[in-house]
PDB file of C-alpha atoms in Angstrom:
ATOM      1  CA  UNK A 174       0.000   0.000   0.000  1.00 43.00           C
ATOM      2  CA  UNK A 175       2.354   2.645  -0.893  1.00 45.00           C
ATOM      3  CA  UNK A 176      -0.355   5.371  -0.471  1.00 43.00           C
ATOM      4  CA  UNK A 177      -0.554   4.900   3.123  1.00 38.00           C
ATOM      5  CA  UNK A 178       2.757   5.196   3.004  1.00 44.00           C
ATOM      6  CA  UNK A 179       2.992   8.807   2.072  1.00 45.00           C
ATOM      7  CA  UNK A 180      -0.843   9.326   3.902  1.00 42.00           C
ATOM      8  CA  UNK A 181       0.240   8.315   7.309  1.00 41.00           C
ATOM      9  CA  UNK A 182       3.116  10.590   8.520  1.00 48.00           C
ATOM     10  CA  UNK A 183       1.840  13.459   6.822  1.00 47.00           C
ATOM     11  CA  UNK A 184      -1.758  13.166   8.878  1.00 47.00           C
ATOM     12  CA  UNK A 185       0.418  12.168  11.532  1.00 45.00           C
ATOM     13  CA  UNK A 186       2.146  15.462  11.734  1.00 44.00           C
ATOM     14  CA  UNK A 187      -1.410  17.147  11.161  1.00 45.00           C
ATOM     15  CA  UNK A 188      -2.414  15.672  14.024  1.00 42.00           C
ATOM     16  CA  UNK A 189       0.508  16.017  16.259  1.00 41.00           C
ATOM     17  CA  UNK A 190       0.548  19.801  15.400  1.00 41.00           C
ATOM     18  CA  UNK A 191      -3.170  20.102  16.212  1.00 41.00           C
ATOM     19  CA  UNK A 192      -2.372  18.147  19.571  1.00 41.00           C
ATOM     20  CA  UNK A 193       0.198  20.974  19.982  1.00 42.00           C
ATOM     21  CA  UNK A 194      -2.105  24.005  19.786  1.00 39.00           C
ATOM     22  CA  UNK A 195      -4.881  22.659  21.922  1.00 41.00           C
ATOM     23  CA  UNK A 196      -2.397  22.293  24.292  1.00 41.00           C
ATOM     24  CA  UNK A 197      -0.980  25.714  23.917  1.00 38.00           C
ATOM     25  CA  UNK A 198      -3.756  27.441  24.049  1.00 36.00           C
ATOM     26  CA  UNK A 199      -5.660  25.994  26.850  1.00 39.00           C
ATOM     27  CA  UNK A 200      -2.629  26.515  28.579  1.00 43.00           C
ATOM     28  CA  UNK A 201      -2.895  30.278  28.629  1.00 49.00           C
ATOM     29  CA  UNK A 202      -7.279  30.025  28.026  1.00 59.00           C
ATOM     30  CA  UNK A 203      -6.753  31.471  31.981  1.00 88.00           C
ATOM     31  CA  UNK A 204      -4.698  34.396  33.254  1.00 94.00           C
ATOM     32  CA  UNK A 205      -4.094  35.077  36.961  1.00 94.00           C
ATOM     33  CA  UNK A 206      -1.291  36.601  39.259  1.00 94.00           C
ATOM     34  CA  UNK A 207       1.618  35.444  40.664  1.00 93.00           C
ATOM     35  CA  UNK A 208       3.924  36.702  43.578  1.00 92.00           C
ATOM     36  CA  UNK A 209       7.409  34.726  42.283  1.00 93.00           C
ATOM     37  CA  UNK A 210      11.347  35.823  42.325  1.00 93.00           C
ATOM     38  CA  UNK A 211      12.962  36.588  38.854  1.00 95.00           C
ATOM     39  CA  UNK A 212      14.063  32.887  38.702  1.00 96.00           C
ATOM     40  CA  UNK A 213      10.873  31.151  39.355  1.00 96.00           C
ATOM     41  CA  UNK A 214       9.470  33.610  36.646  1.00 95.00           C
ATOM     42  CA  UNK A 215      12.042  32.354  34.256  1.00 96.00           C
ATOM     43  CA  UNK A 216      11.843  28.646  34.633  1.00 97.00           C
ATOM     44  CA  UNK A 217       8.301  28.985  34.538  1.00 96.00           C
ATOM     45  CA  UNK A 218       8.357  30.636  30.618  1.00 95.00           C
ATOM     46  CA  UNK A 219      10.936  28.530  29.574  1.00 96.00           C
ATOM     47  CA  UNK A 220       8.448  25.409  30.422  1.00 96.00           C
ATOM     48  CA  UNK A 221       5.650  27.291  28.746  1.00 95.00           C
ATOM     49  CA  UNK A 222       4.019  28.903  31.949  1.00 95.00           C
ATOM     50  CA  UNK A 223       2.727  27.146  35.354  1.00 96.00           C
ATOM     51  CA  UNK A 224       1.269  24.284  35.630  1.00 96.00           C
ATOM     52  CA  UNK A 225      -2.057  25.177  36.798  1.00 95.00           C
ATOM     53  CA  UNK A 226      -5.007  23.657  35.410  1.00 95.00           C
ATOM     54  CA  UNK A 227      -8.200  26.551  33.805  1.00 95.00           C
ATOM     55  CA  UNK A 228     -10.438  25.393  37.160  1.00 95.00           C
ATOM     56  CA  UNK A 229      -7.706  26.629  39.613  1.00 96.00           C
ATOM     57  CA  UNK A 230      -6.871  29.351  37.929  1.00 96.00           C
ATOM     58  CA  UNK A 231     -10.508  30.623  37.741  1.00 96.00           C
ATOM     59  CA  UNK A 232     -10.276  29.657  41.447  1.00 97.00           C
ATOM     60  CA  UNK A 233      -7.528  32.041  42.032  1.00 97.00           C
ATOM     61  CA  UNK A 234      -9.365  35.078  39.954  1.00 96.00           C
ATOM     62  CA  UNK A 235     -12.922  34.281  41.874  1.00 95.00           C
ATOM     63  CA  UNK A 236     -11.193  34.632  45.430  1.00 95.00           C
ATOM     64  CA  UNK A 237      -8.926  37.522  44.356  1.00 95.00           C
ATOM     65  CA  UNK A 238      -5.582  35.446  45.504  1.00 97.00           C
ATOM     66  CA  UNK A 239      -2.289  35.345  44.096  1.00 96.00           C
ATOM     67  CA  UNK A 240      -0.313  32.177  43.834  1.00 97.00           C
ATOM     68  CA  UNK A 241       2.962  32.475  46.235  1.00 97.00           C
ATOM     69  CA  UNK A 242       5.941  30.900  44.717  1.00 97.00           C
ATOM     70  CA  UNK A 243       9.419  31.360  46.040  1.00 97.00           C
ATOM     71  CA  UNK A 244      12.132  28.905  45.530  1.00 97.00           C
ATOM     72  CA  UNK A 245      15.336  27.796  44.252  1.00 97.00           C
ATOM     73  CA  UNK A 246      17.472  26.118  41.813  1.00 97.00           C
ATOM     74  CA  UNK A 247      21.239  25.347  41.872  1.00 97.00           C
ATOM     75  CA  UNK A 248      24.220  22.719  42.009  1.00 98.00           C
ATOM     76  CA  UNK A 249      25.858  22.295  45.159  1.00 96.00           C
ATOM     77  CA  UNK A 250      29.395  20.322  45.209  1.00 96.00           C
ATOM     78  CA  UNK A 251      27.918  18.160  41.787  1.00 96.00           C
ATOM     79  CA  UNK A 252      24.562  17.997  43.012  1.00 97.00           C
ATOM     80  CA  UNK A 253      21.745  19.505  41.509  1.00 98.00           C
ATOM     81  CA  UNK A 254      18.879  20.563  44.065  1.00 98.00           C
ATOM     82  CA  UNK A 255      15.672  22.362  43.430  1.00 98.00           C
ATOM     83  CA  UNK A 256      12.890  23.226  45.834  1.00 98.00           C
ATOM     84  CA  UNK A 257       9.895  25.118  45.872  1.00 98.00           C
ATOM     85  CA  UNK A 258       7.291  26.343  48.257  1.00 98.00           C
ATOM     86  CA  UNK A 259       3.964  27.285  47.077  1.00 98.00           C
ATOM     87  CA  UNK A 260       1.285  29.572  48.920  1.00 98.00           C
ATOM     88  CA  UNK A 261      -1.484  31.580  48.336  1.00 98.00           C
ATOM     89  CA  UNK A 262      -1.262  35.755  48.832  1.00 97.00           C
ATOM     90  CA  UNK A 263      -4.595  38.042  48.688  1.00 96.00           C
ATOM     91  CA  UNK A 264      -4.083  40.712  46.049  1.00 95.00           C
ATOM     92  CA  UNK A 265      -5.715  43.743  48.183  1.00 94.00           C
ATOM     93  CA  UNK A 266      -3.463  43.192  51.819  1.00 95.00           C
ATOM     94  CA  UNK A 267      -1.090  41.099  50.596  1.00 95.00           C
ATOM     95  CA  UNK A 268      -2.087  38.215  53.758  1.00 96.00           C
ATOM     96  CA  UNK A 269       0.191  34.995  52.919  1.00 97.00           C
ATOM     97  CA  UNK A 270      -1.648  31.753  53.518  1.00 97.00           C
ATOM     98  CA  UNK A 271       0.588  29.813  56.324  1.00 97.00           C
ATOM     99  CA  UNK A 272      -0.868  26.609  54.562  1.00 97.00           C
ATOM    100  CA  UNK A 273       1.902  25.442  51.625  1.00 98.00           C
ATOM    101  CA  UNK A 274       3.408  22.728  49.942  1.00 98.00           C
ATOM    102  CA  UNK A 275       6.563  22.095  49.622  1.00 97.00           C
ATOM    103  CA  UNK A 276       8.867  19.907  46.976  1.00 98.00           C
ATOM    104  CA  UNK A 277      11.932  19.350  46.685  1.00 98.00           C
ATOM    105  CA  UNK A 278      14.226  17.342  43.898  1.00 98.00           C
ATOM    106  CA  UNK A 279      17.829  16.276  44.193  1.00 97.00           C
ATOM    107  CA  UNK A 280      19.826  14.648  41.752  1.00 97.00           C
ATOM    108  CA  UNK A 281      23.500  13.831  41.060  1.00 96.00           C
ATOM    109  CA  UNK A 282      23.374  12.217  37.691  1.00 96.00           C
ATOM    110  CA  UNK A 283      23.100  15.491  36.015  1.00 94.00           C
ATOM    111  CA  UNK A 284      25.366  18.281  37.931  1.00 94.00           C
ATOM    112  CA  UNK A 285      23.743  21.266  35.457  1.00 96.00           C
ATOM    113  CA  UNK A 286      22.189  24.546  36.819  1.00 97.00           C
ATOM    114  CA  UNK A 287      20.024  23.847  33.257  1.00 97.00           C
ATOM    115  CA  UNK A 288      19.098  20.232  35.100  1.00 97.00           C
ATOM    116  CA  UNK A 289      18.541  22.111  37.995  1.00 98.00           C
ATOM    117  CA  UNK A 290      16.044  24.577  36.460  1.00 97.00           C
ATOM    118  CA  UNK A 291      14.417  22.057  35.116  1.00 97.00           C
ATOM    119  CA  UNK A 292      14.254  19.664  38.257  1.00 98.00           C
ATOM    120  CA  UNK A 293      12.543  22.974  39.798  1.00 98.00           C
ATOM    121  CA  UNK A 294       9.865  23.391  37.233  1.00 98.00           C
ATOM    122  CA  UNK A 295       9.426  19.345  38.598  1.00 98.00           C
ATOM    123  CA  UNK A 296       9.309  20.276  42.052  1.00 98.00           C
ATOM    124  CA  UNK A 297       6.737  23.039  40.806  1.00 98.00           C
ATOM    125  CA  UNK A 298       4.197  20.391  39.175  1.00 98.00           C
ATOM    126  CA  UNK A 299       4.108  18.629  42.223  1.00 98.00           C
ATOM    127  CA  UNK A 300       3.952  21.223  44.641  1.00 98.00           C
ATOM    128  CA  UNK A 301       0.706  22.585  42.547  1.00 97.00           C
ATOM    129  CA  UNK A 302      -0.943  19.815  41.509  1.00 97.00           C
ATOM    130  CA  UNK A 303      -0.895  18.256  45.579  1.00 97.00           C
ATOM    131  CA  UNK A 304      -1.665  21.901  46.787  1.00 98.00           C
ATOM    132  CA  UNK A 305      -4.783  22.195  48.902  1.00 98.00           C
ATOM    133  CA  UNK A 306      -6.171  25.643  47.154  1.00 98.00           C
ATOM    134  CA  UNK A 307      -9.370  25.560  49.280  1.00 97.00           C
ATOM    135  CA  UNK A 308      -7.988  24.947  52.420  1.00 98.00           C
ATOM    136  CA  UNK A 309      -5.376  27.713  51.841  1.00 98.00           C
ATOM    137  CA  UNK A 310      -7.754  29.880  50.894  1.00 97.00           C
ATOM    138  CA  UNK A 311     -10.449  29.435  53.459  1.00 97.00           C
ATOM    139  CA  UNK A 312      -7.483  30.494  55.734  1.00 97.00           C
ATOM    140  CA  UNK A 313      -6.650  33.519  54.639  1.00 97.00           C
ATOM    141  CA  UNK A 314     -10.337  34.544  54.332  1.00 96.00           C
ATOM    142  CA  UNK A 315     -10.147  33.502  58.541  1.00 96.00           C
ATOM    143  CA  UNK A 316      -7.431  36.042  58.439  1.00 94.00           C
ATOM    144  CA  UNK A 317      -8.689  38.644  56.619  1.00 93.00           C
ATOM    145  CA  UNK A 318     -12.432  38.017  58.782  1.00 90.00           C
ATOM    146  CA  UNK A 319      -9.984  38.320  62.082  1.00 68.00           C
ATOM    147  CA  UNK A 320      -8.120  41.759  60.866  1.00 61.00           C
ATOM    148  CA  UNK A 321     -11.458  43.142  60.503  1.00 58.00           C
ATOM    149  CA  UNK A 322     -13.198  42.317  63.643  1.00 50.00           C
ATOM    150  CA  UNK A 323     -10.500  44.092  65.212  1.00 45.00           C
ATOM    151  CA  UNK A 324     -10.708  47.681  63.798  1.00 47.00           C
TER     152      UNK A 324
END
């Protein structure tokens, strides 16, 4: 069949290109803000932006909150370690959610501040997709109910 020959990887590519922009775009369908350092900032464009599903993210926008990232990357004595700590921040006082997840990735096989970067951007996924964004919220509302009883 030497027609499927020629059919299949051009459909193929069709397909995987189409895969591509449904991807892309439902990856930025959702905008919302972000209290990060310059480096979390960068690792997070050079993987495309966060790793936050369109439901949290419309989360995020609904209860006015900010998603708290600080965290690191680098190789220490061939080791490359990467951690992040993930939090949520109301936009209007700037109240920090003491409710976070942490992750952390350490690896010697690859001794690259590249590796690194990317082992953060790791660390990232997992620290979003096992953070409690209710729960996190709900106490900074507490807060915020607290700071006004008192004035």
């Amino acid at each position: 069949f030497p027609m499927l020959k020629n059919f299949l990887p051009h459909n193929m590519k069709k397909f995987a290109l189409a895969c591509a922009l449904l991807v892309s775009t439902s990856a930025f369908a959702c905008g919302f803000k972000s209290s990060d350092s310059q480096l979390v900032r960068d690792v997070v464009k050079s993987h495309g932006g966060y790793p936050i599903s369109d439901a949290q993210c419309a989360f995020l926008n609904k209860k006015d909150l900010a998603l708290s990232v600080s965290g690191d990357a680098t190789v220490l004595r061939g080791v490359a370690v990467a951690w992040v700590l993930v939090k949520l921040r109301d936009l209007k006082t700037g109240v920090v959610s003491d409710f976070s997840q942490y992750s952390t990735y350490v690896n010697a096989s690859q001794p690259s501040q590249d590796f690194a970067q990317n082992l953060m951007y790791n660390a990232l996924t997992d620290a979003i997709s096992a953070f409690e964004f209710e729960t996190a919220a709900d106490q900074v509302e507490k807060y915020l109910g607290k700071n006004k009883s008192r004035k």
